[in-house]
Coordinates of C-alpha atoms and ligand atoms in Angstrom, one line a residue:
M80 CA -48.9 -45.4 -26.5
W81 CA -47.0 -46.0 -23.3
L82 CA -44.0 -44.3 -21.9
S83 CA -41.0 -46.2 -20.5
G84 CA -41.7 -46.8 -16.8
D85 CA -45.4 -47.3 -17.4
V86 CA -46.8 -50.5 -16.0
I87 CA -49.1 -52.5 -18.2
T88 CA -52.0 -53.7 -16.2
E89 CA -54.3 -55.4 -18.7
V90 CA -54.6 -56.5 -22.3
V91 CA -58.1 -55.9 -23.4
P92 CA -59.2 -58.4 -26.1
H93 CA -61.1 -55.8 -28.1
L94 CA -60.9 -56.2 -31.9
A95 CA -61.5 -52.6 -32.7
C96 CA -58.4 -51.2 -31.1
F97 CA -56.2 -54.0 -29.6
Q98 CA -56.3 -51.7 -26.6
I99 CA -53.8 -52.1 -23.8
K100 CA -54.4 -50.3 -20.5
V101 CA -51.5 -48.7 -18.9
T102 CA -51.1 -46.7 -15.8
G103 CA -49.4 -43.4 -16.2
A104 CA -49.5 -40.9 -19.1
E105 CA -50.0 -42.0 -22.7
C106 CA -47.7 -41.0 -25.4
Q107 CA -49.6 -40.1 -28.6
C108 CA -46.7 -39.5 -30.9
P109 CA -46.5 -41.5 -34.1
T110 CA -43.3 -43.4 -33.2
H111 CA -45.0 -44.7 -30.0
S112 CA -48.2 -45.7 -31.6
H113 CA -47.7 -49.4 -30.8
T114 CA -47.9 -50.9 -27.4
Y115 CA -45.4 -53.5 -26.2
S116 CA -46.3 -55.6 -23.2
Q117 CA -43.9 -57.9 -21.5
A118 CA -46.3 -60.5 -20.2
P119 CA -48.6 -63.1 -21.9
G120 CA -52.1 -61.8 -22.5
L121 CA -55.2 -62.7 -24.5
S122 CA -55.5 -62.4 -28.3
P123 CA -58.8 -61.1 -29.7
S124 CA -59.8 -64.7 -30.2
G125 CA -59.3 -65.4 -26.5
K126 CA -56.1 -67.6 -27.0
T127 CA -53.0 -66.9 -24.9
T128 CA -50.7 -64.6 -26.8
D129 CA -46.9 -64.6 -27.0
Y130 CA -44.8 -62.6 -24.6
A131 CA -41.4 -62.7 -26.3
F132 CA -39.8 -62.2 -29.6
E133 CA -36.5 -63.3 -31.0
M134 CA -34.2 -61.6 -33.5
A135 CA -32.4 -64.0 -35.8
V136 CA -30.2 -62.6 -38.5
S137 CA -27.4 -63.9 -40.7
N138 CA -23.9 -62.5 -40.3
I139 CA -23.5 -59.7 -42.8
R140 CA -20.4 -58.2 -44.4
Y141 CA -20.9 -55.1 -46.5
G142 CA -18.4 -53.4 -48.9
A143 CA -17.8 -52.5 -52.5
G144 CA -15.8 -55.4 -53.9
V145 CA -16.2 -57.6 -50.8
T146 CA -17.2 -60.6 -53.0
K147 CA -13.6 -61.3 -53.7
E148 CA -13.3 -62.5 -50.1
V149 CA -15.7 -65.4 -50.6
G150 CA -12.9 -67.9 -51.5
M151 CA -11.0 -67.1 -48.3
D152 CA -14.2 -67.5 -46.3
L153 CA -14.8 -71.0 -47.7
Q154 CA -11.1 -71.9 -47.1
N155 CA -11.4 -70.6 -43.5
M156 CA -14.4 -72.9 -43.1
G157 CA -12.4 -75.8 -44.4
A158 CA -14.8 -76.4 -47.4
K159 CA -13.5 -78.8 -49.9
N160 CA -16.5 -79.4 -52.2
V161 CA -18.7 -76.3 -52.8
C162 CA -22.0 -75.9 -54.6
L163 CA -22.3 -72.6 -56.4
M164 CA -25.9 -71.8 -57.3
T165 CA -27.2 -69.1 -59.7
D166 CA -29.6 -68.5 -62.6
K167 CA -28.8 -68.7 -66.3
N168 CA -28.9 -65.0 -66.8
L169 CA -26.5 -64.2 -64.0
S170 CA -24.2 -67.0 -64.9
Q171 CA -23.1 -64.8 -67.8
L172 CA -22.7 -61.6 -65.7
P173 CA -19.8 -60.3 -63.6
P174 CA -21.1 -61.2 -60.1
V175 CA -20.8 -64.9 -60.8
Q176 CA -17.5 -64.4 -62.5
V177 CA -16.1 -62.6 -59.5
V178 CA -17.1 -65.4 -57.2
M179 CA -15.7 -68.1 -59.4
D180 CA -12.4 -66.2 -59.7
S181 CA -12.1 -66.0 -55.9
L182 CA -12.8 -69.7 -55.5
V183 CA -10.2 -70.6 -58.1
K184 CA -7.7 -68.2 -56.6
N185 CA -8.1 -69.8 -53.2
G186 CA -8.0 -73.4 -54.5
V187 CA -11.7 -74.2 -53.5
N188 CA -13.3 -77.0 -55.5
F189 CA -16.8 -76.2 -56.7
K190 CA -19.6 -77.3 -59.0
V191 CA -22.0 -74.8 -60.6
Y192 CA -25.7 -75.2 -60.7
D193 CA -27.1 -72.5 -62.9
N194 CA -30.6 -73.9 -63.5
V195 CA -32.3 -71.8 -60.8
R196 CA -35.7 -70.7 -62.0
V197 CA -36.5 -67.0 -61.7
E198 CA -39.5 -67.1 -59.3
P199 CA -38.9 -70.7 -58.3
T200 CA -41.5 -73.5 -58.2
D201 CA -41.6 -76.8 -56.2
T202 CA -40.4 -78.5 -59.3
S203 CA -37.4 -76.2 -59.7
F204 CA -36.6 -76.5 -56.0
L205 CA -36.7 -80.3 -56.3
E206 CA -34.2 -80.2 -59.2
A207 CA -31.8 -78.1 -57.2
I208 CA -32.3 -80.4 -54.2
E209 CA -31.5 -83.4 -56.3
F210 CA -28.3 -81.8 -57.5
A211 CA -27.3 -81.0 -53.9
K212 CA -28.0 -84.5 -52.7
K213 CA -25.9 -86.1 -55.5
G214 CA -23.0 -83.6 -55.0
A215 CA -22.6 -84.3 -51.3
F216 CA -21.4 -80.7 -50.8
D217 CA -19.9 -79.4 -47.6
A218 CA -20.8 -75.7 -48.3
F219 CA -23.1 -73.6 -50.6
V220 CA -22.7 -70.3 -52.2
A221 CA -25.8 -68.5 -53.7
V222 CA -25.1 -65.7 -56.2
G223 CA -28.3 -63.9 -57.3
G224 CA -31.6 -62.5 -56.2
G225 CA -34.1 -64.0 -53.9
S226 CA -34.9 -66.7 -56.5
T227 CA -31.3 -68.1 -56.2
I228 CA -30.8 -67.6 -52.5
D229 CA -34.1 -69.2 -51.7
T230 CA -33.4 -72.2 -54.0
C231 CA -30.1 -72.6 -52.3
K232 CA -31.6 -72.6 -48.8
A233 CA -34.0 -75.4 -49.9
A234 CA -31.2 -77.4 -51.5
N235 CA -29.1 -77.1 -48.3
L236 CA -32.0 -78.1 -46.1
Y237 CA -33.3 -81.1 -47.9
S238 CA -29.8 -82.5 -48.8
C239 CA -29.1 -82.4 -45.0
S240 CA -32.4 -84.1 -44.3
P241 CA -32.4 -86.6 -47.1
H242 CA -35.3 -88.7 -45.8
S243 CA -37.8 -85.8 -45.4
Q244 CA -40.7 -85.4 -47.7
F245 CA -40.8 -82.1 -49.5
L246 CA -44.0 -80.9 -47.7
D247 CA -42.6 -81.7 -44.2
Y248 CA -40.9 -78.3 -43.9
V249 CA -43.3 -76.3 -46.0
N250 CA -45.5 -73.8 -44.2
A251 CA -48.8 -75.1 -42.8
P252 CA -51.6 -75.4 -43.8
I253 CA -50.1 -76.3 -47.3
G254 CA -47.3 -78.3 -45.8
K255 CA -46.7 -79.7 -42.3
G256 CA -44.5 -76.8 -41.1
N257 CA -42.2 -79.1 -39.1
P258 CA -39.5 -77.4 -37.2
V259 CA -36.0 -77.9 -38.5
S260 CA -33.7 -79.8 -36.1
V261 CA -31.0 -81.2 -38.5
P262 CA -27.7 -79.3 -38.7
L263 CA -27.2 -77.6 -42.1
K264 CA -24.1 -76.8 -44.1
P265 CA -22.7 -73.3 -44.3
L266 CA -24.4 -71.1 -46.9
I267 CA -22.9 -67.9 -48.1
A268 CA -25.4 -65.6 -49.9
V269 CA -24.2 -62.9 -52.4
P270 CA -27.3 -60.9 -53.2
T271 CA -27.4 -59.2 -56.6
T272 CA -30.8 -57.5 -56.4
S273 CA -31.8 -54.9 -53.8
G274 CA -35.1 -56.3 -52.7
T275 CA -35.7 -59.5 -50.9
G276 CA -33.2 -59.3 -48.0
S277 CA -33.1 -63.1 -48.4
E278 CA -29.4 -63.0 -47.4
T279 CA -30.6 -62.1 -43.9
T280 CA -33.8 -64.3 -43.5
G281 CA -34.8 -67.8 -42.7
V282 CA -37.4 -67.9 -45.4
A283 CA -37.4 -69.6 -48.8
I284 CA -40.4 -68.9 -51.1
F285 CA -41.6 -71.0 -54.1
D286 CA -44.6 -71.3 -56.3
Y287 CA -46.6 -74.5 -55.4
E288 CA -47.7 -75.4 -58.9
H289 CA -50.4 -77.8 -57.7
L290 CA -52.3 -74.9 -56.1
K291 CA -50.9 -72.2 -58.3
V292 CA -49.9 -70.1 -55.2
K293 CA -46.7 -69.2 -53.6
T294 CA -45.8 -70.6 -50.2
G295 CA -42.5 -71.2 -48.5
I296 CA -40.4 -72.7 -45.8
A297 CA -39.8 -70.5 -42.8
S298 CA -37.3 -71.4 -40.2
R299 CA -34.4 -69.6 -38.5
A300 CA -32.3 -72.7 -39.2
I301 CA -32.2 -72.1 -43.0
K302 CA -30.9 -68.5 -42.8
P303 CA -27.5 -68.1 -44.6
T304 CA -24.4 -68.3 -42.5
L305 CA -23.0 -65.1 -44.1
G306 CA -24.4 -62.5 -46.4
L307 CA -21.8 -60.8 -48.6
I308 CA -23.4 -57.5 -49.6
D309 CA -21.4 -56.0 -52.4
P310 CA -23.0 -52.9 -54.0
L311 CA -20.9 -53.3 -57.2
H312 CA -23.3 -56.0 -58.3
T313 CA -26.2 -53.7 -58.4
L314 CA -24.7 -51.7 -61.2
H315 CA -25.7 -54.5 -63.6
M316 CA -29.4 -54.5 -62.8
P317 CA -31.8 -53.3 -65.6
D318 CA -34.2 -50.6 -64.5
R319 CA -37.3 -52.7 -63.9
V320 CA -35.3 -55.2 -61.7
V321 CA -34.2 -52.2 -59.6
A322 CA -37.7 -50.8 -59.5
N323 CA -39.5 -54.1 -58.7
S324 CA -37.0 -55.3 -56.2
G325 CA -37.1 -51.8 -54.6
F326 CA -40.9 -52.1 -54.2
D327 CA -40.3 -55.3 -52.3
V328 CA -38.1 -53.4 -49.9
L329 CA -40.8 -50.7 -49.6
C330 CA -43.5 -53.3 -48.8
H331 CA -41.3 -55.3 -46.4
A332 CA -40.8 -52.1 -44.4
L333 CA -44.4 -50.9 -44.6
E334 CA -45.9 -54.3 -43.8
S335 CA -43.6 -55.2 -40.9
Y336 CA -44.0 -51.8 -39.3
T337 CA -47.8 -52.0 -39.4
A338 CA -48.1 -55.7 -38.6
L339 CA -49.9 -57.0 -35.5
P340 CA -47.6 -56.5 -32.5
Y341 CA -45.8 -59.7 -31.4
H342 CA -47.6 -59.8 -28.0
L343 CA -51.0 -59.9 -29.7
R344 CA -50.1 -62.9 -31.8
S345 CA -51.3 -66.3 -30.7
P346 CA -50.7 -69.0 -29.8
C347 CA -47.9 -68.5 -27.3
P348 CA -45.4 -71.4 -28.2
S349 CA -44.8 -74.0 -25.6
N350 CA -41.3 -74.5 -26.9
P351 CA -39.1 -71.7 -28.4
I352 CA -38.4 -73.9 -31.5
T353 CA -42.0 -73.5 -32.5
R354 CA -42.0 -69.7 -32.2
P355 CA -42.5 -68.6 -35.8
A356 CA -39.9 -66.7 -37.8
Y357 CA -42.6 -64.1 -38.5
Q358 CA -43.6 -63.0 -35.0
G359 CA -45.3 -59.6 -35.5
S360 CA -44.0 -56.1 -35.2
N361 CA -41.6 -55.5 -32.3
P362 CA -39.4 -52.7 -31.1
I363 CA -36.2 -54.0 -32.8
S364 CA -37.7 -54.8 -36.2
D365 CA -39.4 -51.4 -36.1
I366 CA -36.1 -49.6 -36.2
W367 CA -34.9 -51.5 -39.2
A368 CA -38.2 -51.0 -41.1
V369 CA -38.3 -47.2 -40.5
H370 CA -34.7 -46.8 -41.5
A371 CA -35.2 -48.8 -44.6
L372 CA -38.2 -46.7 -45.5
W373 CA -36.1 -43.5 -45.2
I374 CA -33.6 -44.9 -47.6
V375 CA -36.3 -46.0 -50.1
A376 CA -37.8 -42.5 -50.0
K377 CA -34.4 -40.9 -50.7
Y378 CA -32.8 -43.2 -53.1
L379 CA -35.1 -45.6 -55.0
K380 CA -36.1 -43.2 -57.8
R381 CA -32.5 -42.2 -58.3
A382 CA -31.4 -45.9 -58.3
V383 CA -34.0 -46.8 -61.0
R384 CA -33.3 -43.8 -63.2
N385 CA -29.5 -43.8 -63.3
P386 CA -27.6 -47.1 -63.6
D387 CA -24.4 -45.3 -62.8
D388 CA -25.6 -43.8 -59.5
L389 CA -23.5 -46.0 -57.2
E390 CA -24.5 -44.0 -54.1
A391 CA -28.2 -44.6 -54.7
R392 CA -27.8 -48.2 -55.7
S393 CA -25.5 -48.9 -52.8
N394 CA -28.0 -47.4 -50.4
M395 CA -30.8 -49.5 -51.8
H396 CA -28.6 -52.6 -51.4
L397 CA -28.3 -51.8 -47.7
A398 CA -31.9 -50.9 -47.4
S399 CA -32.8 -54.4 -48.7
A400 CA -30.8 -56.0 -45.9
F401 CA -32.2 -53.5 -43.3
A402 CA -35.8 -54.3 -44.3
G403 CA -34.9 -58.0 -44.3
I404 CA -33.7 -57.9 -40.7
G405 CA -36.9 -56.2 -39.8
F406 CA -39.5 -58.3 -41.7
G407 CA -37.5 -61.5 -41.3
N408 CA -38.4 -61.4 -37.6
A409 CA -41.6 -59.3 -37.6
G410 CA -43.2 -60.7 -40.8
V411 CA -45.2 -59.2 -43.6
H412 CA -49.0 -59.2 -44.1
L413 CA -51.6 -58.5 -46.7
C414 CA -49.6 -57.2 -49.6
H415 CA -47.5 -60.3 -49.5
G416 CA -50.4 -62.7 -48.7
M417 CA -52.4 -61.4 -51.7
S418 CA -49.3 -61.3 -53.9
Y419 CA -48.8 -65.1 -53.8
P420 CA -51.8 -65.9 -56.0
I421 CA -51.1 -62.8 -58.2
S422 CA -47.8 -64.3 -59.2
G423 CA -49.0 -67.9 -59.0
L424 CA -52.0 -67.4 -61.4
V425 CA -50.0 -65.4 -64.0
K426 CA -51.4 -65.9 -67.5
T427 CA -49.3 -64.4 -70.2
Y428 CA -47.7 -61.3 -68.6
K429 CA -44.0 -61.1 -69.3
A430 CA -42.2 -58.5 -67.3
K431 CA -39.9 -56.1 -69.1
D432 CA -36.2 -56.5 -68.3
Y433 CA -36.6 -60.0 -67.0
N434 CA -34.5 -62.3 -69.2
V435 CA -36.7 -65.4 -68.8
D436 CA -38.7 -67.6 -71.2
H437 CA -41.9 -68.0 -69.1
P438 CA -44.7 -65.6 -68.1
L439 CA -43.8 -63.9 -64.9
V440 CA -45.1 -61.3 -62.5
P441 CA -42.0 -60.2 -60.6
H442 CA -42.4 -60.5 -56.8
G443 CA -41.9 -56.8 -56.0
L444 CA -44.6 -55.8 -58.6
S445 CA -47.0 -58.4 -57.3
V446 CA -46.8 -57.0 -53.7
V447 CA -46.8 -53.3 -54.5
L448 CA -49.9 -53.2 -56.7
T449 CA -52.3 -53.9 -53.8
S450 CA -50.5 -51.6 -51.4
P451 CA -52.8 -48.6 -51.8
A452 CA -55.9 -50.7 -51.2
V453 CA -54.3 -52.7 -48.3
F454 CA -53.1 -49.7 -46.3
T455 CA -56.4 -47.9 -46.8
F456 CA -58.0 -51.0 -45.2
T457 CA -55.5 -51.5 -42.4
A458 CA -55.0 -47.9 -41.3
E459 CA -57.9 -47.8 -38.9
M460 CA -55.9 -50.0 -36.6
F461 CA -52.6 -48.1 -36.2
P462 CA -53.4 -44.8 -38.0
E463 CA -50.4 -43.0 -36.5
R464 CA -48.0 -45.5 -38.1
H465 CA -49.7 -45.2 -41.4
L466 CA -49.4 -41.4 -41.3
E467 CA -45.8 -41.6 -40.1
T468 CA -44.8 -43.8 -43.1
A469 CA -46.7 -41.5 -45.5
E470 CA -44.7 -38.6 -44.2
I471 CA -41.4 -40.5 -44.6
L472 CA -42.5 -41.1 -48.2
G473 CA -43.0 -37.4 -48.8
A474 CA -46.6 -36.6 -47.8
D475 CA -47.4 -33.4 -46.0
I476 CA -49.3 -34.6 -43.0
R477 CA -49.5 -31.4 -41.0
T478 CA -53.2 -31.0 -41.6
A479 CA -54.1 -34.7 -42.1
R480 CA -56.8 -36.2 -39.8
T481 CA -56.2 -39.5 -38.1
Q482 CA -59.2 -41.0 -39.8
D483 CA -57.7 -40.2 -43.2
A484 CA -54.4 -42.0 -42.5
G485 CA -55.1 -44.8 -44.9
L486 CA -56.1 -42.5 -47.8
V487 CA -53.1 -40.3 -47.2
L488 CA -50.7 -43.3 -47.4
A489 CA -52.5 -44.8 -50.4
D490 CA -52.3 -41.5 -52.3
T491 CA -48.6 -41.2 -51.5
L492 CA -48.0 -44.7 -52.7
R493 CA -49.9 -44.2 -55.9
K494 CA -47.9 -41.1 -56.8
F495 CA -44.7 -42.9 -56.0
L496 CA -45.7 -45.8 -58.3
F497 CA -46.9 -43.4 -61.1
D498 CA -43.5 -41.6 -61.0
L499 CA -41.8 -44.9 -61.5
N500 CA -43.9 -45.9 -64.5
V501 CA -45.6 -48.8 -62.8
D502 CA -48.3 -50.7 -64.6
N503 CA -51.8 -49.5 -63.9
G504 CA -53.0 -52.1 -61.5
L505 CA -53.8 -55.8 -61.7
A506 CA -55.8 -55.2 -64.9
A507 CA -52.5 -54.4 -66.7
L508 CA -51.2 -57.8 -65.7
G509 CA -54.2 -59.5 -67.4
Y510 CA -56.6 -59.9 -64.5
S511 CA -60.2 -58.9 -64.4
S512 CA -63.1 -59.1 -61.9
A513 CA -63.8 -62.6 -63.1
D514 CA -60.4 -63.7 -61.6
I515 CA -61.2 -62.4 -58.1
P516 CA -62.6 -65.6 -56.6
A517 CA -59.5 -67.5 -57.6
L518 CA -57.3 -64.8 -56.3
V519 CA -59.1 -64.9 -53.0
R520 CA -58.9 -68.7 -52.8
G521 CA -55.2 -68.4 -53.3
T522 CA -54.9 -65.9 -50.5
L523 CA -56.8 -67.9 -47.9
P524 CA -54.1 -70.5 -47.2
Q525 CA -51.5 -67.7 -46.6
E526 CA -52.5 -67.5 -42.9
R527 CA -48.9 -67.3 -41.8
V528 CA -48.8 -63.7 -43.1
T529 CA -52.5 -62.7 -43.4
K530 CA -53.0 -63.3 -39.7
L531 CA -50.3 -60.7 -39.0
A532 CA -52.4 -58.0 -40.6
P533 CA -53.4 -55.6 -38.0
R534 CA -57.0 -55.9 -39.1
P535 CA -58.7 -59.3 -39.6
Q536 CA -60.2 -59.7 -43.0
S537 CA -63.2 -61.7 -44.4
E538 CA -63.4 -63.2 -47.9
E539 CA -65.5 -60.2 -48.9
D540 CA -62.8 -57.9 -47.6
L541 CA -60.2 -59.7 -49.7
S542 CA -62.5 -59.5 -52.8
A543 CA -62.9 -55.8 -52.3
L544 CA -59.1 -55.3 -51.9
F545 CA -58.5 -57.1 -55.2
E546 CA -61.2 -55.2 -57.0
A547 CA -59.8 -51.9 -55.7
S548 CA -56.4 -52.9 -57.0
M549 CA -57.5 -53.5 -60.6
K550 CA -56.7 -49.9 -61.5
L551 CA -54.4 -47.6 -59.6
Y552 CA -54.6 -44.3 -61.3
Ligands
NAD1634 N1 -36.5 -65.3 -48.8 C1 -37.1 -64.2 -48.6 O1 -37.0 -63.7 -47.5 C2 -37.8 -63.5 -49.7 C3 -38.4 -62.3 -49.5 C4 -39.0 -61.7 -50.6 C5 -39.1 -62.3 -51.8 N2 -38.5 -63.6 -52.0 C6 -38.6 -64.3 -53.2 O2 -37.5 -63.9 -54.0 C7 -37.8 -64.0 -55.4 C8 -37.6 -62.7 -56.1 O3 -36.2 -62.3 -56.0 P1 -35.6 -61.0 -56.6 O4 -36.6 -59.9 -56.7 O5 -34.4 -60.7 -55.8 O6 -35.2 -61.3 -58.1 P2 -34.8 -62.7 -58.8 O7 -33.8 -63.5 -58.1 O8 -36.1 -63.3 -59.2 O9 -34.2 -62.1 -60.2 C9 -34.9 -61.4 -61.1 C10 -34.2 -61.2 -62.4 O10 -33.1 -60.3 -62.3 C11 -31.9 -60.8 -62.7 N3 -30.8 -60.2 -61.9 C12 -30.6 -60.4 -60.6 N4 -29.6 -59.7 -60.2 C13 -29.1 -59.1 -61.3 C14 -28.0 -58.2 -61.5 N5 -27.2 -57.7 -60.5 N6 -27.7 -57.8 -62.8 C15 -28.5 -58.2 -63.8 N7 -29.6 -59.0 -63.7 C16 -29.8 -59.4 -62.4 C17 -32.0 -62.3 -62.6 O11 -31.2 -63.0 -63.5 C18 -33.5 -62.5 -62.9 O12 -33.7 -62.5 -64.3 C19 -39.3 -64.4 -55.5 O13 -39.4 -65.7 -55.7 C20 -39.8 -64.0 -54.1 O14 -40.9 -64.7 -53.7 C21 -37.9 -64.1 -50.9
ZN1635 ZN1 -41.2 -59.7 -50.5

């Protein structure tokens, strides 16, 4: 709500609107509905807020067939002993074969670890870490979706920091959240889903079995050295993997664009190494989020419905990276915070098209099912942004009132999900009202993301959001 050239005079710590006073005219258009100050201020809690944000991103190379260059990259790095990580299903599919062919052709020695768990746990991370420690590798290649890339990030980190305890680097309050100061080995990520953007981010997510919730490690230091984004791999994805990973892109974009602005996040770090990876929405992440959303609106349905639609699947592969660049620095909020117990507490649900032998709620599904309720709840903070995103997703907002922004976005999302045959809410995954206290308890430790929601939430609010997500249609 400020025009370039305006001078920000005061940050008013007012919960209802995060109001920032400016001199000069105010711009009311949706794209300028956030305010960006350049000086420290006060958060609603009275703590000093941040005044800066940092963009960290892996190097990215995009192109159909670009995977064949991976052997040359490793040779150029001087790698002599490489660890190739993947999951059992992908180890039988062309993306892994193309990587192995390139390594062989370029005379790069490697060992394969194909025991990555789809939706990894601390136990599965530790197994991969053990393999990496024993192998004394000088470089890593991860071929797969977020599960594989995240597992490989953890294996790289802990094998380079062999005396650390597992919880040392895990996000607080579950772990200690220590900053990473050891140098890591090069990691090349070859994403095969169009969802997590993990090839661009310094984040590795796992299910902490002891608490039955997901948490993770978040540090710029663990981001891959290079992401090789090769759309040809996406042609092998079954339709539910395309849909669910696409919903992850959708929520990364929506949540990072509506997150608390970085200059309202507290505390202000006293040293840049402790500035979190997830910093709040900011003008650079916004660009990536909005662009990713346009692509989702245009191509996700086509990508799901037609496995041969290379144009749609290629665009979704790029959108995944675009959203990753955005949320990897801005963060996500309530859909993700609430998703961690939804996947962690899974009972017997087995997702269609996921070739695994354990119950599983795919990450993208676990985030998107609460999205109508979440954005109905958050919209009162930045209604213009909620309306803008609804319009991108196809809503006619010409006559929409600002106070209806959340409902308009929620209806648009419900229609989008219905068109893509998404299960009818948390009840369809086996949850009932009796599970809500446990779901809320699993959300409370996710402060790293829930505090980035534009609107603070009480336990009662979280209960109501889970209840409202039991049925969507
Ligand atoms: N690091 C991050 O920034 C970040 C962000 C969001 C989510 N995540 C995490 O990533 C994980 C989810 O990753 P995902 O959604 O990419 O999927 P995934 O890695 O869990 O894979 C899902 C399934 O799809 C299969 N598959 C993957 N690519 C395929 C292809 N091209 N052809 C055929 N089958 C294929 C896999 O074998 C697996 O069975 C979750 O653990 C989630 O929490 C991480
Ligand atoms: Zn996600």
